[in-house]
PDB file of C-alpha atoms in Angstrom:
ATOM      1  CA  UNK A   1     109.648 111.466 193.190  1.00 62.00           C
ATOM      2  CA  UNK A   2     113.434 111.299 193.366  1.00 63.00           C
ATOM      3  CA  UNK A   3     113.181 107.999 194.519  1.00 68.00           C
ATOM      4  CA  UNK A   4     110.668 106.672 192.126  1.00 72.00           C
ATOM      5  CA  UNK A   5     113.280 108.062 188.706  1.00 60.00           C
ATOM      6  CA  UNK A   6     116.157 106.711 190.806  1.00 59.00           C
ATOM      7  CA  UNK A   7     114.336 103.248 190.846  1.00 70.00           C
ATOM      8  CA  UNK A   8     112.770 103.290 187.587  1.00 64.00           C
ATOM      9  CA  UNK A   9     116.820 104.007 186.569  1.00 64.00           C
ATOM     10  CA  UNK A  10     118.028 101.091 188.311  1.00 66.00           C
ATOM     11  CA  UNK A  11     115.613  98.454 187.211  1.00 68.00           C
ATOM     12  CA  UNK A  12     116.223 100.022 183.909  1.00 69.00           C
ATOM     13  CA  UNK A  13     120.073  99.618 184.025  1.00 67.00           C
ATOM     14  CA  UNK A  14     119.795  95.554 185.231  1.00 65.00           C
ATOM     15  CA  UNK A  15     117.390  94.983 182.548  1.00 65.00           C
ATOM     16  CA  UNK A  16     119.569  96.530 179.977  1.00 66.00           C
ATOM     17  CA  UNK A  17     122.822  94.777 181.177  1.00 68.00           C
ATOM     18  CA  UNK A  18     120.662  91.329 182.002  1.00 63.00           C
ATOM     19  CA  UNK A  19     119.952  91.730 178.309  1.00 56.00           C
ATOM     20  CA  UNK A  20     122.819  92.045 176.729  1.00 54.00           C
ATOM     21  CA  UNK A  21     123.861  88.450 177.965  1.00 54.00           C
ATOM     22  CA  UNK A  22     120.947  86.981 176.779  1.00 56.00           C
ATOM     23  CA  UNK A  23     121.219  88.336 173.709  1.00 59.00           C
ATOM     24  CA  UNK A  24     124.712  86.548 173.662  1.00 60.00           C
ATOM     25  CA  UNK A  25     123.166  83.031 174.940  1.00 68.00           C
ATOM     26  CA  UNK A  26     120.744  83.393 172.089  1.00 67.00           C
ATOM     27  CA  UNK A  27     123.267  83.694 169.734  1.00 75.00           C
ATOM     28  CA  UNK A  28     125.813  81.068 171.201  1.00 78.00           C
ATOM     29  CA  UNK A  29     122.292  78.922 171.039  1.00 72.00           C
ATOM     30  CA  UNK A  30     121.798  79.959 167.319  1.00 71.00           C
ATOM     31  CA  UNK A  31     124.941  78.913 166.164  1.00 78.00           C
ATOM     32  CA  UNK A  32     125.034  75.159 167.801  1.00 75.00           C
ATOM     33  CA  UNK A  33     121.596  74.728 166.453  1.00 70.00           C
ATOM     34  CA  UNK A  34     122.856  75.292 163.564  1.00 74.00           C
ATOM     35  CA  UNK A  35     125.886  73.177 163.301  1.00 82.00           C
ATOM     36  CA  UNK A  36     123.679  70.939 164.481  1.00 79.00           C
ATOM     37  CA  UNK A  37     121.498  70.975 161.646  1.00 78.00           C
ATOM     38  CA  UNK A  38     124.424  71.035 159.273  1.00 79.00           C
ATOM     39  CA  UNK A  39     125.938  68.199 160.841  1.00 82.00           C
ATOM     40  CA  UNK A  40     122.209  66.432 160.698  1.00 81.00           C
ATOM     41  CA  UNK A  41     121.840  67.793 156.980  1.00 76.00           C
ATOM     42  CA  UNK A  42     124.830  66.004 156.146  1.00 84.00           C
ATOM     43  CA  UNK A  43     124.297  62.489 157.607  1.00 83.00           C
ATOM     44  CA  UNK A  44     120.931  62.615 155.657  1.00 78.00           C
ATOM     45  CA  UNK A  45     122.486  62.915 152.500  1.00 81.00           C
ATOM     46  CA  UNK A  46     124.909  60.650 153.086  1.00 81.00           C
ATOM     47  CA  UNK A  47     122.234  58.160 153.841  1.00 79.00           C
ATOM     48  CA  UNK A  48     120.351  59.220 150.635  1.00 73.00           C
ATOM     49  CA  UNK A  49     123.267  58.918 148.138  1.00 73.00           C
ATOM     50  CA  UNK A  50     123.862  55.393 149.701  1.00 74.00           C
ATOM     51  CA  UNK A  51     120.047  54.525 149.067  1.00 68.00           C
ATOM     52  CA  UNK A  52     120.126  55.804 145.677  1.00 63.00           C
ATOM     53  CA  UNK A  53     122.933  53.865 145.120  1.00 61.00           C
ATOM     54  CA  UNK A  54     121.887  50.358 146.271  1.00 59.00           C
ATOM     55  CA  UNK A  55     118.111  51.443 144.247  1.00 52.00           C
ATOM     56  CA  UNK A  56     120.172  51.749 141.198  1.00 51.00           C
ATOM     57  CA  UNK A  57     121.522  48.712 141.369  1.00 50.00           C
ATOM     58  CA  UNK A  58     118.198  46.987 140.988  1.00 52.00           C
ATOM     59  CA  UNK A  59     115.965  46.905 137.836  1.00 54.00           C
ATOM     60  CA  UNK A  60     112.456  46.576 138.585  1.00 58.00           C
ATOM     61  CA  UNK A  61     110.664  43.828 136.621  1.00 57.00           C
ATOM     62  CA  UNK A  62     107.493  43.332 135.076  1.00 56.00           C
ATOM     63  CA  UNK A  63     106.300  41.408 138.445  1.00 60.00           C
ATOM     64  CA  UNK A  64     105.229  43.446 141.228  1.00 66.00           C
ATOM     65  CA  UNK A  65     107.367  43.308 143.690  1.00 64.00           C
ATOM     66  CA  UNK A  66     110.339  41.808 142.670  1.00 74.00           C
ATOM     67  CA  UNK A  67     113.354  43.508 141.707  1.00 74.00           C
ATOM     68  CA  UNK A  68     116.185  42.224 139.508  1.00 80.00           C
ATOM     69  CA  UNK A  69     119.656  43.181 140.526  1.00 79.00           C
ATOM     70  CA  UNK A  70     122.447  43.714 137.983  1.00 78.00           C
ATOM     71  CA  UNK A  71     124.371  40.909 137.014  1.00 78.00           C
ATOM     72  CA  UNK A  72     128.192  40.987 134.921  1.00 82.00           C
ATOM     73  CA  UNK A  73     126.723  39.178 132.588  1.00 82.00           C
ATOM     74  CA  UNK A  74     123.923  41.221 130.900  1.00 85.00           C
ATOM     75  CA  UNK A  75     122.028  37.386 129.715  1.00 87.00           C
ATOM     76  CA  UNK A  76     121.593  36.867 133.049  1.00 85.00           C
ATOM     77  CA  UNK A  77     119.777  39.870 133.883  1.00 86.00           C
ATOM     78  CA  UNK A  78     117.600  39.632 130.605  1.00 88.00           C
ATOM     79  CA  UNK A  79     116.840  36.547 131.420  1.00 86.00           C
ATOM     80  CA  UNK A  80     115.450  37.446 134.664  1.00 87.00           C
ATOM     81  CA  UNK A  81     113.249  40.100 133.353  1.00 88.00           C
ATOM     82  CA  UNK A  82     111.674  37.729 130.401  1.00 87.00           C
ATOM     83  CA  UNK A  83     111.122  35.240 133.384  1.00 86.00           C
ATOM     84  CA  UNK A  84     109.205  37.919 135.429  1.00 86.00           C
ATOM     85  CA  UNK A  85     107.555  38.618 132.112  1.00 86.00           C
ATOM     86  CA  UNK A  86     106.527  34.955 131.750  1.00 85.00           C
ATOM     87  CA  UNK A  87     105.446  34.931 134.974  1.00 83.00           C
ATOM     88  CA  UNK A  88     103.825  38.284 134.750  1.00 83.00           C
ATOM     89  CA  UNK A  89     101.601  36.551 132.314  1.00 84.00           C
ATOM     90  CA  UNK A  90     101.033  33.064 133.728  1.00 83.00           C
ATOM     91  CA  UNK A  91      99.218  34.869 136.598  1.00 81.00           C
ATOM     92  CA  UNK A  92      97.084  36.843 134.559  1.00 81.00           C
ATOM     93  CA  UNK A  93      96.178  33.973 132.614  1.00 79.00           C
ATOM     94  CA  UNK A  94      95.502  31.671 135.614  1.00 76.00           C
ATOM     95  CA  UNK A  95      92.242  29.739 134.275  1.00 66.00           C
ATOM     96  CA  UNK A  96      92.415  30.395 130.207  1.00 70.00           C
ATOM     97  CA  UNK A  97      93.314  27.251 128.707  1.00 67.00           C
ATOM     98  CA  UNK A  98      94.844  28.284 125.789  1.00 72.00           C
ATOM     99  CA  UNK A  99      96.965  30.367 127.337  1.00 73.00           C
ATOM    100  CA  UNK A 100      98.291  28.121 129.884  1.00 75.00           C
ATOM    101  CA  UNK A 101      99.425  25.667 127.140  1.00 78.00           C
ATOM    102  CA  UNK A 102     101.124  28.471 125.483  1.00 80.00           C
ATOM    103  CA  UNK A 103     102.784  29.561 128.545  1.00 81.00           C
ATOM    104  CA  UNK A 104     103.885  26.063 129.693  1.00 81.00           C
ATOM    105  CA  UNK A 105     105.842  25.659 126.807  1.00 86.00           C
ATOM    106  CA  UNK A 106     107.123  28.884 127.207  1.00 86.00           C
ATOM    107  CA  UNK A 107     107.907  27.843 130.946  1.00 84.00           C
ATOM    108  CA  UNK A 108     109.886  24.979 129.789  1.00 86.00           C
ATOM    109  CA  UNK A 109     112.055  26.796 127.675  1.00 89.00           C
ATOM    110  CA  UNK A 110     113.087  29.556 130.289  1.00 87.00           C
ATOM    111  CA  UNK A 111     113.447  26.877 133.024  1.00 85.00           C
ATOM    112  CA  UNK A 112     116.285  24.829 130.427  1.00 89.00           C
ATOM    113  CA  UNK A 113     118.023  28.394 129.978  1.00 90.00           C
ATOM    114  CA  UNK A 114     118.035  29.128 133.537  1.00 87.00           C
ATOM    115  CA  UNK A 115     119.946  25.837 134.244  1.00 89.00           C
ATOM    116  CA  UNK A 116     122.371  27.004 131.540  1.00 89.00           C
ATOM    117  CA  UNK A 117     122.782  30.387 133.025  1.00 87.00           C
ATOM    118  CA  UNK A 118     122.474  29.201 136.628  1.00 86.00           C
ATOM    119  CA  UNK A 119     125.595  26.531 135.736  1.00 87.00           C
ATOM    120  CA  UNK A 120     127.969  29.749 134.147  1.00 88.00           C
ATOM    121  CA  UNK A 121     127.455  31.426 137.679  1.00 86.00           C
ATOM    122  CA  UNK A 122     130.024  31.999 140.381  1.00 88.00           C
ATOM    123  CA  UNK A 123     128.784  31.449 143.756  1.00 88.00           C
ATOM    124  CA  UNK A 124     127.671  34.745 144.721  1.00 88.00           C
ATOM    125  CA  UNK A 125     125.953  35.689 141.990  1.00 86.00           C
ATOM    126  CA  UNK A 126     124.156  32.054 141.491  1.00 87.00           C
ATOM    127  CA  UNK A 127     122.901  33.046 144.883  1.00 89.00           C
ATOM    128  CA  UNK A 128     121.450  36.598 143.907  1.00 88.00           C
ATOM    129  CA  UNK A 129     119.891  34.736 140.762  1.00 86.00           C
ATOM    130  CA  UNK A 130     117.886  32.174 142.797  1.00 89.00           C
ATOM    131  CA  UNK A 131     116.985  34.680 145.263  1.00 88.00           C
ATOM    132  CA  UNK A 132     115.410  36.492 142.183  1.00 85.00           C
ATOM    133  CA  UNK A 133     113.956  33.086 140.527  1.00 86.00           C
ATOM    134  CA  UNK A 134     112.047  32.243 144.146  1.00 87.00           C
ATOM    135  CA  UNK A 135     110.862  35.582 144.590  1.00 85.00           C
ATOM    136  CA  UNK A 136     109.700  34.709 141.042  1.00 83.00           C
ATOM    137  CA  UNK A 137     108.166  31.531 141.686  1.00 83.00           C
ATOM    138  CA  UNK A 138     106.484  32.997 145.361  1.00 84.00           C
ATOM    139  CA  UNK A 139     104.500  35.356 143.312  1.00 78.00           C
ATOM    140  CA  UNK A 140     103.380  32.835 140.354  1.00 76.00           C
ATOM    141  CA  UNK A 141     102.357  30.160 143.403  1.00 71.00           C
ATOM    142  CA  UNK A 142      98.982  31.808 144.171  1.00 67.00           C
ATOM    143  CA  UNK A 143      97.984  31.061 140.610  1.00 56.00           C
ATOM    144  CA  UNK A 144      98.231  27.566 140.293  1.00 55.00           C
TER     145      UNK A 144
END
């Protein structure tokens, strides 16, 4: 019997002191998991103030699809949305008569101020403007 409480002791005394270093592990464990997830936390919302950013730099227009970055100039920028407006239209009219004589007019007029506005542009934003116009023009193609 002596022997049996004398082993039950032991086994009991290397579990308790095995233990304790776990226990240790566990936490040294804890605590790079969660620096880790700090350091992970952070890098997300870095990436998510930098998305917001370039998404609030755009203006969605009427057309599906197509956004309309901000320009200096705020003619520029309305003239992009009345464009996607125009165009907007033109598809849903694709077929009415009446409306498509309406709308070319209106077509002709936008295309005369978007030579105007294109010619007041420096280079990088003419670029960003006929990058808008084509996306534009892409989506009112299908129609014809």
């Amino acid at each position: 019997m002596k022997k049996i409480v004398l082993s039950v002791f032991v086994v009991a005394a290397l579990l308790i002191t095995s233990c304790k270093g776990e226990k240790k592990d566990a936490k040294e464990v804890v605590e790079g998991a969660k620096t880790e997830i700090k350091k992970e936390a952070e890098k997300v919302e870095t990436k998510l103030v930098e998305t917001k950013k370039e998404v609030s730099d755009k203006i969605e227009s009427a057309l599906e699809g197509v956004s309309i970055p901000k320009f200096e100039n705020i003619e520029v920028t309305k003239h992009l949305e009345s464009y996607a407006t125009y165009a907007k239209e033109y598809i849903a009219a694709k077929g009415d008569v009446l409306k498509n004589a309406k709308l070319a007019k209106e077509g002709v007029e936008l295309a005369k101020k978007g030579k105007e506005i294109l010619a007041s542009l420096d280079d990088e934003s003419a670029k960003k403007f006929k990058s808008v116009m084509n996306a534009i023009q892409s989506k009112m193609a299908p129609a014809n």
